[in-house]
XYZ file of C-alpha atoms in Angstrom:
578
model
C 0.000 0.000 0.000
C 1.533 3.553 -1.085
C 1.712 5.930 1.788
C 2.334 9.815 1.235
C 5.577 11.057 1.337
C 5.884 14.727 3.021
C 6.359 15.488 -0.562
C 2.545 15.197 -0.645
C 1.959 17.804 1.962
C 3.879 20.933 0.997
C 1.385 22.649 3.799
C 2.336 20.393 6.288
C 6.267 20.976 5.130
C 5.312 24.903 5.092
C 4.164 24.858 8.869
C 6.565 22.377 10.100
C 8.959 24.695 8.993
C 7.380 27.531 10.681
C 6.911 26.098 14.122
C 10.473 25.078 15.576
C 10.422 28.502 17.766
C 14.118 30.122 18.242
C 15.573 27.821 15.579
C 18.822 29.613 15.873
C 18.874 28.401 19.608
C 20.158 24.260 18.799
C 22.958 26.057 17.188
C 24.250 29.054 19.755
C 27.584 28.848 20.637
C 28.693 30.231 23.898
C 31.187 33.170 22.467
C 28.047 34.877 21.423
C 26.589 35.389 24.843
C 28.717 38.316 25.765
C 28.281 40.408 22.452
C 24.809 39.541 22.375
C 23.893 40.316 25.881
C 25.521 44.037 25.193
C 23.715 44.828 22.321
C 20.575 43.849 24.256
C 21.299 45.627 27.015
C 22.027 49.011 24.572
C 18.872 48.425 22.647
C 17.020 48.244 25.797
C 18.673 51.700 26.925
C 18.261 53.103 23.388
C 14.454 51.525 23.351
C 12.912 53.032 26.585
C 13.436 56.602 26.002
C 12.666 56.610 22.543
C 9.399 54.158 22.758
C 8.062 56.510 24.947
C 8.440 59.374 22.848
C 6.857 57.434 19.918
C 3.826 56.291 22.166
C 2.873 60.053 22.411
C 3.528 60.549 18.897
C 0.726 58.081 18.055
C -1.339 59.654 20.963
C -0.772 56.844 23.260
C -0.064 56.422 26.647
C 4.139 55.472 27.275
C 3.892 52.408 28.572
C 2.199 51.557 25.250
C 5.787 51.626 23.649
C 7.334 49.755 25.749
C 4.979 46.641 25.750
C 5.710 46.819 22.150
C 9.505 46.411 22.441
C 8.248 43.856 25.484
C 5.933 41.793 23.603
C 7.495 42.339 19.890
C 10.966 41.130 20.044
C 10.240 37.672 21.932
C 7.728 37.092 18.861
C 10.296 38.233 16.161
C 13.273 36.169 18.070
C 10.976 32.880 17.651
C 10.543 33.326 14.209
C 12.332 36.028 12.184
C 15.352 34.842 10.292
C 17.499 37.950 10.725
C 19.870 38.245 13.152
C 20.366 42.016 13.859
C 17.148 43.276 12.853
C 15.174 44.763 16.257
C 11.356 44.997 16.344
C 9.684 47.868 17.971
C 7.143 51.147 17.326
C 8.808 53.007 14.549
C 8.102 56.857 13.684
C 6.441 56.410 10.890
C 3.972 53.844 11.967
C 3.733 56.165 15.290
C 2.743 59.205 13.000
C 0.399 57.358 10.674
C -1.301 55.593 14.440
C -1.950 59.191 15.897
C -3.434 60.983 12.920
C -5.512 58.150 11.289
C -7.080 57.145 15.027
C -7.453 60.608 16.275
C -10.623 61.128 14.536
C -12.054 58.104 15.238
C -11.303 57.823 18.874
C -12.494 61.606 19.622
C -10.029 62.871 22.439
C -10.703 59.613 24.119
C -7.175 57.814 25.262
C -8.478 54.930 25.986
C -10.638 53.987 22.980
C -7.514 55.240 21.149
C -5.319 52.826 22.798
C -8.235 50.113 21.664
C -8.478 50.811 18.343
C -4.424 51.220 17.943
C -4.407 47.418 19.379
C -7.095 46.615 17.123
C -5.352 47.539 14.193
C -1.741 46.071 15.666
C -4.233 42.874 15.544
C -5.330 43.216 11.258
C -2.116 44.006 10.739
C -0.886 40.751 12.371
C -3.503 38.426 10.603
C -2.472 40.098 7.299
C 1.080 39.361 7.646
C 0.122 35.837 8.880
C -2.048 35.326 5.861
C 0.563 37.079 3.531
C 3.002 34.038 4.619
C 0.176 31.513 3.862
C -0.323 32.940 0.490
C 3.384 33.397 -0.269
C 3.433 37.372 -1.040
C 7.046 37.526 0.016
C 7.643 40.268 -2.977
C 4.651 42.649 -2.003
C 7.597 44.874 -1.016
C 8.745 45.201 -4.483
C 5.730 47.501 -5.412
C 7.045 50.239 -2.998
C 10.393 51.061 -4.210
C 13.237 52.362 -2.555
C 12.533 55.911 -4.554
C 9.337 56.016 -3.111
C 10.267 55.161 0.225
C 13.048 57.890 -0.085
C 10.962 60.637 -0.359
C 8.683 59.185 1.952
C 11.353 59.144 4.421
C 11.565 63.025 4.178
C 8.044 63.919 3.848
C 7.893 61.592 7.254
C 10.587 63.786 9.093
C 9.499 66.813 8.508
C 5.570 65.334 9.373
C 7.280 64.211 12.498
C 9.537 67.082 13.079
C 6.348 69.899 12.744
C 4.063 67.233 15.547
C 7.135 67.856 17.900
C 7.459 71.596 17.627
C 4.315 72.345 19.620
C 6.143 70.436 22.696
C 9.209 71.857 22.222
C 8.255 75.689 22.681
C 5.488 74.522 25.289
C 2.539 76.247 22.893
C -0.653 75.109 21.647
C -0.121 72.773 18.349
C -2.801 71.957 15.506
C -3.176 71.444 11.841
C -3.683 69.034 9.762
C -1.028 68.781 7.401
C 2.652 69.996 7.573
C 1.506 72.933 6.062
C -1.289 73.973 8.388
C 1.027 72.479 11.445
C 3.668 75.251 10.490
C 1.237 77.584 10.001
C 0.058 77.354 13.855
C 3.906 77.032 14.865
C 4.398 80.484 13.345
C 0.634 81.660 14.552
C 1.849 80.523 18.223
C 5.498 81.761 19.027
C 4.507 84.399 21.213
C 2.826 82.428 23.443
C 6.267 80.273 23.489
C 7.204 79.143 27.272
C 10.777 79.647 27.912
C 11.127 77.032 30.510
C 9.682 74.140 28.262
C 12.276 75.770 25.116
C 15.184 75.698 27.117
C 15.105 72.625 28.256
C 14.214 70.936 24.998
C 17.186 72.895 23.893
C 19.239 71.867 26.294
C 18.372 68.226 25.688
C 19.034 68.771 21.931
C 22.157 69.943 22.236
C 23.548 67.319 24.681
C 21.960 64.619 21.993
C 24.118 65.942 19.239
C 26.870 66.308 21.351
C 26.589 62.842 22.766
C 26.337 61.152 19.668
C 29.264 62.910 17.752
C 31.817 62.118 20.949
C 30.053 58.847 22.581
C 29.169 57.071 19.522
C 27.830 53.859 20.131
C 26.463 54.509 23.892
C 23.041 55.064 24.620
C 23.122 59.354 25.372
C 18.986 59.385 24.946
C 18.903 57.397 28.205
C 21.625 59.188 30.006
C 19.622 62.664 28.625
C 16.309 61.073 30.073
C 17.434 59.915 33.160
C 19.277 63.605 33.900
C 15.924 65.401 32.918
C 14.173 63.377 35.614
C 16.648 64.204 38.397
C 16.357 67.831 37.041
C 12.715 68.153 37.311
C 12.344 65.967 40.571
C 14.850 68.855 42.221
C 13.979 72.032 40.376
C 10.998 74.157 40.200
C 10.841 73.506 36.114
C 7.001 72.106 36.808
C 5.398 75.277 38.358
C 6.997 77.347 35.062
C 4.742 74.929 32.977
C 7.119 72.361 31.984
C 4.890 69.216 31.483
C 5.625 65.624 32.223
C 4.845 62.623 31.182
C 3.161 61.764 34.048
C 2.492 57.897 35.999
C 3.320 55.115 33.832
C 2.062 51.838 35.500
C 3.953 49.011 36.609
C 3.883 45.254 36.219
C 3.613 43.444 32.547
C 0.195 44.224 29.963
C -2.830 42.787 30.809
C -3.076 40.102 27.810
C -6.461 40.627 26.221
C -8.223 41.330 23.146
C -9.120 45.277 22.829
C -12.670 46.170 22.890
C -13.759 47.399 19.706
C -17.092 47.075 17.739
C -17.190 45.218 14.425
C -18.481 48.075 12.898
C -15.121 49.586 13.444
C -13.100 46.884 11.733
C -14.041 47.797 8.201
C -12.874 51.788 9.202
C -9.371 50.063 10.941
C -9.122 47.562 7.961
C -7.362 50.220 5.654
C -5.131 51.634 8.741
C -3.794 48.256 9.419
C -3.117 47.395 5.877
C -1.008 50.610 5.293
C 1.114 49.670 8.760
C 1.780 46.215 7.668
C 2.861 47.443 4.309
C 4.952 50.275 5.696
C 6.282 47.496 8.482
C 7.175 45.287 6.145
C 9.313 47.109 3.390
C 10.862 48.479 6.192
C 11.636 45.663 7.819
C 13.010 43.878 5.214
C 15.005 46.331 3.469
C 16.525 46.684 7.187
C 17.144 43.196 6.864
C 18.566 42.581 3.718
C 21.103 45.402 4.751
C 22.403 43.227 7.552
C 22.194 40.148 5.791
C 24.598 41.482 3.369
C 26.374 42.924 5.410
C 27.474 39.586 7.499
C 26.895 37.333 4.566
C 23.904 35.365 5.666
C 20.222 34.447 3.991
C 16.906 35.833 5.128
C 13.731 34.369 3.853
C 11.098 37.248 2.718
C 7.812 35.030 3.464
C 9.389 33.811 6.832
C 9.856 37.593 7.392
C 6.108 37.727 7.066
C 5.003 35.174 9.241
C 7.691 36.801 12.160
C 6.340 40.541 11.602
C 2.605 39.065 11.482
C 3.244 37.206 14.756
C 4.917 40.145 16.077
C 1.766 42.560 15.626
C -0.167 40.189 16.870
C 1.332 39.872 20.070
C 1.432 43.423 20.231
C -2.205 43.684 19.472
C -2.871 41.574 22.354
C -0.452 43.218 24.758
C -1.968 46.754 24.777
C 0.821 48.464 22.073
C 0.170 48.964 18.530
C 1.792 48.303 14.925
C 5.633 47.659 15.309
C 8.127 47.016 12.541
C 12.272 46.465 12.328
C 13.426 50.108 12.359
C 16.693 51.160 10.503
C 17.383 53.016 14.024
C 17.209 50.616 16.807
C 18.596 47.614 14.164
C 21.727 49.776 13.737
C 21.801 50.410 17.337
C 21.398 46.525 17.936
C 24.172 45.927 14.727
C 26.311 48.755 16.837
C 26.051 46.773 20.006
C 27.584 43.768 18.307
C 24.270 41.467 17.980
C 25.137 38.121 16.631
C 21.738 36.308 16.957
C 18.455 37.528 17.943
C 19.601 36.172 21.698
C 19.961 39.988 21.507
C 16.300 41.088 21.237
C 15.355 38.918 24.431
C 17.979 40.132 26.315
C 16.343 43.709 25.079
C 12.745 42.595 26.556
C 14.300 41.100 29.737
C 15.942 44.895 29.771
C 12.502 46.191 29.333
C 10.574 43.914 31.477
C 13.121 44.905 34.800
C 12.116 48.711 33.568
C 8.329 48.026 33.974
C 8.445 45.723 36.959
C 10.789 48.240 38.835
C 11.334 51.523 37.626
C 8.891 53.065 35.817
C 7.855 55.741 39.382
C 11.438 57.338 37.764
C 10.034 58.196 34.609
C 7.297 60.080 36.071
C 8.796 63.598 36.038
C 10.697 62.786 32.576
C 9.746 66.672 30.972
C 7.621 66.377 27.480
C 10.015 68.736 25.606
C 12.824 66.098 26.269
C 11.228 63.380 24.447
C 10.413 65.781 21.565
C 14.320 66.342 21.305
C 14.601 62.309 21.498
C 12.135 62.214 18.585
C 13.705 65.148 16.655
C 17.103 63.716 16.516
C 15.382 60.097 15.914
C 13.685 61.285 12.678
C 16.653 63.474 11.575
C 18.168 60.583 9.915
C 14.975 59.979 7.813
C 15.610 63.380 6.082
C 18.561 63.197 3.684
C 19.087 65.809 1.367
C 22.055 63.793 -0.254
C 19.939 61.139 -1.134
C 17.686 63.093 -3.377
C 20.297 65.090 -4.795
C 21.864 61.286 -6.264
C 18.548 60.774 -7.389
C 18.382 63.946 -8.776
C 21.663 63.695 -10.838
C 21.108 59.736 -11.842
C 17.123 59.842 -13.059
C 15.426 62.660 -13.096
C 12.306 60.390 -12.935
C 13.089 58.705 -10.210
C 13.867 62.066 -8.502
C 10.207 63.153 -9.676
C 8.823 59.931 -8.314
C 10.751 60.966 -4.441
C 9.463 64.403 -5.042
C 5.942 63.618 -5.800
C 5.963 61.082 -2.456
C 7.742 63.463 -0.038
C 5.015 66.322 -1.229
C 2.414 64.102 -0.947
C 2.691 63.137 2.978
C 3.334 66.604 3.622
C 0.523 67.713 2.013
C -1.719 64.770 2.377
C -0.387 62.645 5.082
C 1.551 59.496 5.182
C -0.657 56.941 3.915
C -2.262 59.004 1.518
C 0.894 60.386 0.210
C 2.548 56.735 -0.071
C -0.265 55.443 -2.511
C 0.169 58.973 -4.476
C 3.547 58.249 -5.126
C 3.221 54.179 -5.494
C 0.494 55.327 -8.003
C 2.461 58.025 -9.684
C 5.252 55.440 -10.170
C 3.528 52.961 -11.831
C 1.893 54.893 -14.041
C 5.543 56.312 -15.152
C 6.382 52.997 -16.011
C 3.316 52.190 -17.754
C 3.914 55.370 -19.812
C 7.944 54.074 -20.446
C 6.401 50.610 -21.167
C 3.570 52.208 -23.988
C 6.614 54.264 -25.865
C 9.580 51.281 -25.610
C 12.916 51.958 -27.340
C 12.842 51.392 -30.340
C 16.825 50.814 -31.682
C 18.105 51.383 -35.513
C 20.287 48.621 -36.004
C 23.638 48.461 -37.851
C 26.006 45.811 -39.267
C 29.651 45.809 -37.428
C 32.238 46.067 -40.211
C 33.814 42.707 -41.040
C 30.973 40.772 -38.893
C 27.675 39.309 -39.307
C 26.793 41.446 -35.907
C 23.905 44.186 -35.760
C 24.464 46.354 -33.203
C 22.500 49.824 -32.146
C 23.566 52.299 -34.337
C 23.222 55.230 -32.191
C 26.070 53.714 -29.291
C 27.979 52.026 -32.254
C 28.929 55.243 -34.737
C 31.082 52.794 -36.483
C 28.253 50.277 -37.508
C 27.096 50.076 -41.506
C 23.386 50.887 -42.696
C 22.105 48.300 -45.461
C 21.151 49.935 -48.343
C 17.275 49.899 -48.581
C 17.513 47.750 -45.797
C 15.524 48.713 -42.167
C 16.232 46.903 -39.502
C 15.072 47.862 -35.802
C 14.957 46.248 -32.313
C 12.153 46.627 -30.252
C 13.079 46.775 -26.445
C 10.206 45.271 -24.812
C 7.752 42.586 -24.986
C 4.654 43.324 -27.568
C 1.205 44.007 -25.386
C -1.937 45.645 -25.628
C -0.923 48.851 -24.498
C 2.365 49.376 -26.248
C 1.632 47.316 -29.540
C 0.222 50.223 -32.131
C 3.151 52.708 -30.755
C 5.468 50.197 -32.136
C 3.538 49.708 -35.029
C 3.026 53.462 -35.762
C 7.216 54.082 -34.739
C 8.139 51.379 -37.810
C 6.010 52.859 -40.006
C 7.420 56.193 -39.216
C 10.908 54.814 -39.566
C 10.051 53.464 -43.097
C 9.858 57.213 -44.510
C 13.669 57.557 -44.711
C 15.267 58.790 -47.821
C 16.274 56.218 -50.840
C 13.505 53.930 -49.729
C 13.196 50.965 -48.336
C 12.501 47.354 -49.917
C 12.788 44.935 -46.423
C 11.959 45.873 -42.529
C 13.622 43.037 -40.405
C 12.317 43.362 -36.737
C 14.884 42.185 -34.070
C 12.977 40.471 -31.598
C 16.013 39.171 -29.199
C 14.867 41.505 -26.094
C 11.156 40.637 -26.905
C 10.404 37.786 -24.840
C 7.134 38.355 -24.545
C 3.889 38.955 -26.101
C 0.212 38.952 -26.195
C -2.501 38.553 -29.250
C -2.804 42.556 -29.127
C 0.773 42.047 -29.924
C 0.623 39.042 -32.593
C -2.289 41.353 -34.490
C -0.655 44.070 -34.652
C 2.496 42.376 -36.604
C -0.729 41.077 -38.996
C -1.463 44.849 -39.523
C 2.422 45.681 -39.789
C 3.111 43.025 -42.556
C -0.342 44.342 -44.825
C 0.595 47.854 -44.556
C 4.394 47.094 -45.046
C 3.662 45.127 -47.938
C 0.950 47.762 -49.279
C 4.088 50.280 -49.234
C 6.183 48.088 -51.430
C 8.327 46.558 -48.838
C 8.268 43.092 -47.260
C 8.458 42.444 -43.534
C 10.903 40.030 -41.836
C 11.303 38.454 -37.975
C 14.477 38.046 -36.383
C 15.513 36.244 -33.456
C 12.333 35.123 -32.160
C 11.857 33.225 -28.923
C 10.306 30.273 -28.464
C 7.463 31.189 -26.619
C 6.822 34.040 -28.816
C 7.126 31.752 -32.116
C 4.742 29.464 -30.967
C 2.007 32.320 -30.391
C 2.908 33.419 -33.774
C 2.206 30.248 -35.751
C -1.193 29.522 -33.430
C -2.266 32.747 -34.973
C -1.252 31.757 -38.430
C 1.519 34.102 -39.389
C 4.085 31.675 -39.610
C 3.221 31.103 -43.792
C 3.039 35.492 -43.877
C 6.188 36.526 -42.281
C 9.476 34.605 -42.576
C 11.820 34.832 -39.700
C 9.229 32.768 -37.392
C 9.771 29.182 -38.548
C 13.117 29.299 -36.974
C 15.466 31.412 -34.832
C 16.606 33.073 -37.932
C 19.390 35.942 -37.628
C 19.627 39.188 -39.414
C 22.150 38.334 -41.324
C 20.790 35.536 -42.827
C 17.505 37.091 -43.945
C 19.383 40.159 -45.894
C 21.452 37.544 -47.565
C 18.129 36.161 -49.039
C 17.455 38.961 -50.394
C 20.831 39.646 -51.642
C 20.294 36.476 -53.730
C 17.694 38.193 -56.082
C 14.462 37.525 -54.000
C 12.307 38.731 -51.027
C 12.852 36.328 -47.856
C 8.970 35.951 -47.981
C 9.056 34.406 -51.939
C 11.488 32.046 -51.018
C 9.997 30.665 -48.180
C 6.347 30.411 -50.054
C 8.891 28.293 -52.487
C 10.334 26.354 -50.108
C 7.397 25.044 -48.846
């Protein structure tokens, strides 16, 4: 009796595969302890100060950050496949959180931390399904130009939220725009207490980092604001704190929301995931090259859906592997993600013991955490490459950046994801269409535009078409040939190279029909070159392998002028052939 090999079960291979939690562990070695249980413990420093400050960027309460650090690294340690990459709330995903929930929770904290949990919860089951369906390449169809200028249109989003704290006045706006606007409307009303201390704290964050690289200065900053404020009189000059964060672990649970909501939070938690993921896995693939190791892109789905998940259930929202606290992890000399649970162990003694400290930690000072956070999301170097490579690509950055300025993050993501594609669709509707010439003393045809040297054929066209033949592009070609075929002296053969056209469709296959009648009707005859296999066999289902010769074979260029060179048309001496 046959019995089923696991080859008969590719789900059951899929999930097996999935399940061994901390697969790195069966393979630690002990010489990694040391570096990893640094890097940890300076993630963990980096990660408290600056979790907080993201919690109130999405309008949260602080502790809300740090069960996501908590909570989000044991998940991504059981099942991520990177090995410096550190999960936590990211400013972006804090930004989009705050102004996509605001509305809906209505100056209610509470519902907002619900509904933030809710959607840390969709995002989770879409990454989780995402693995099941094998969308490992969704990525792809936010490129890195896009996220470039999303990156800037993101810090300066950030950057205009944090102003309002840092000069202690009244904020508002809904775009960057309108946030400036109030900035500017405001200044007079700035209190000098709250904007010298979030000047102070600026300053000793740039200092810090240019002459202690590598040590965590936002949690030396932090902890000196607290003893300042606990022994000062900085609170009665309107310096606001952060206030009681409680202590002890989340309460597990699923957040109260209604189902009515889901279909509103759907959209939210779709945009996170997507924005979590190309992160996270451009993050990754940095370190992966970097130390010469593979990552698996639909493993990398299951971890960050697992991740969110947890979160969702642990009272913090969306996470995602951040460029910032992965390089600090990198820094600390990570070698597994041993690193990340030594993190949450950091974290874990901060909630269980010491989070009465952080009560007087001043508002302004996490603003400067955030401010110097999101300052490496802005660079004007990057765009000025882009600028001096492709101008299209800069236009794509351009059009993104402006767009989540303007619009806001999500919105100005799918502007620019959308602008993109239809840029290519544009490129892909006009292809490149090459004049081809023969290389002296060769049977080579080469584009005569890079190749000066290269020899026309008298009355002789022949062209290469630089894409595959479809629906949308196939009468531009058609139209560019016949436009071609108005040259001087005339022209008796048109030989289309179709070596770079792997591809095509039966918009594609009619329109060479059309070509060859009105090629023929101008006193010419039409001739295929280099034809691929695939594309050949389209082309005789259709019929036109007895019309135009070129298609019975892989014929080259060469060999189809020398036909006619012989005193007929390529096309009479096949029909005599046969």
């Amino acid at each position: 009796m046959r019995t089923q090999s696991d080859d008969d079960h590719p789900w059951r291979n899929r999930i097996r595969s999935a399940l061994p939690v901390i697969g790195w562990l069966p393979r630690y070695q002990r010489s990694w302890l040391r570096p990893d249980m640094v890097a940890g413990l300076t993630l963990a420093a980096y990660a408290v100060p600056v979790s907080v400050a993201y919690a109130s960027l999405a309008g949260l309460p602080p502790q809300a950050g740090l069960y996501c650090y908590l909570v989000g690294g044991l998940a991504y340690a059981s099942f991520g496949t990177s090995r410096q990459l550190a999960i936590g709330p990211t400013s972006a995903i804090s930004i989009l959180i705050g102004s996509a929930l605001s509305t809906l929770a209505a100056g209610d904290a509470l519902r907002q931390t619900h509904l933030a949990a809710a959607v840390a919860l969709l995002a989770g089951f879409i990454g989780i399904l995402a693995w099941t369906l094998r969308l490992g390449n969704i990525a792809n169809f936010v490129s890195e130009t896009v996220l470039s200028g999303f990156k800037v249109g993101a810090g300066l989003v950030i950057a205009s939220t944090q102003l309002p704290k840092l000069f202690g006045i009244r904020g508002g706006g809904s775009n960057f725009f309108t946030r400036i606007i109030e900035v500017f409307w405001h200044l007079g009303e700035t209190n000098l207490a709250t904007l010298g201390v979030g000047l102070g704290a600026l300053a000793l964050l740039v200092l810090g980092e240019r002459l202690l690289p590598r040590r965590p200065i936002a949690l030396f900053v932090v902890a000196l604001s607290i003893v300042v404020m606990s022994f000062s009189s900085l609170s009665g000059r309107g310096v606001k704190t952060v206030g009681a964060i409680p202590q002890g672990f989340p309460h597990f649970a699923w957040p109260v929301v209604q189902w009515s909501e889901v279909d509103n939070l759907l959209g939210v938690a779709l945009a996170c995931f997507l924005l979590s993921y190309v992160e996270s896995i451009s993050v990754a693939r940095t370190f992966s090259l970097k130390h010469s190791y593979p990552i698996s892109p639909d493993q990398e789905l299951l971890a960050l859906g697992i991740s969110n998940f947890a979160a969702g259930v642990g009272q913090g929202y969306p996470l995602a592997g951040g460029m910032s606290q992965s390089a600090v992890n990198e820094k600390g000399g990570a070698q597994t993600p041993m690193a990340l649970v030594v993190a949450s162990a950091g974290i874990g003694v901060v909630l269980l013991f010491l989070t009465g400290l952080m009560h007087n930690l001043p508002e302004p000072v996490l603003a400067a955490v955030v401010l110097i956070a999101v300052g490496g999301l802005i660079r004007p170097r990057e765009l000025q490459h882009l600028y001096r490579v492709s101008r299209m690509e800069f236009r794509v950055a351009m059009v993104a950046a402006v767009g989540v300025l303007a619009f806001g993050i999500l919105k100005g993501v799918l502007l620019a994801a959308i602008f993109s594609i239809l840029l290519l669709l544009k490129r892909a509707s006009f292809p490149r269409i090459a004049v081809l010439g023969r290389l002296p003393g060769t049977d080579g045809f080469a584009d005569s535009s890079r190749y000066p040297e290269s020899e026309a054929i008298p009355r002789v066209l022949v062209l290469r078409v630089e894409a595959g033949l479809f629906y949308f592009n196939a009468e531009n070609v058609k139209n560019a040939v016949l436009e071609r075929m108005r040259r001087p002296g005339g022209i008796e053969l048109v030989v289309i190279d179709l070596s770079t056209s792997a591809n095509i469709d039966l918009a594609g296959v009619r329109m060479l029909r059309h070509l060859d009648e009105q090629v023929t009707q101008a006193g010419a005859s039409l001739a295929l070159a280099e034809v691929h296999g695939d594309v050949r066999d389209l082309l005789h289902a259709e019929g036109l392998e007895t019309r135009i010769p070129g298609i019975a074979q892989r014929t080259r260029i060469a060999a189809l002028i020398e036909q006619r060179k012989r005193g007929c048309s390529p096309l009479l001496k096949m029909l005599r052939d046969s």
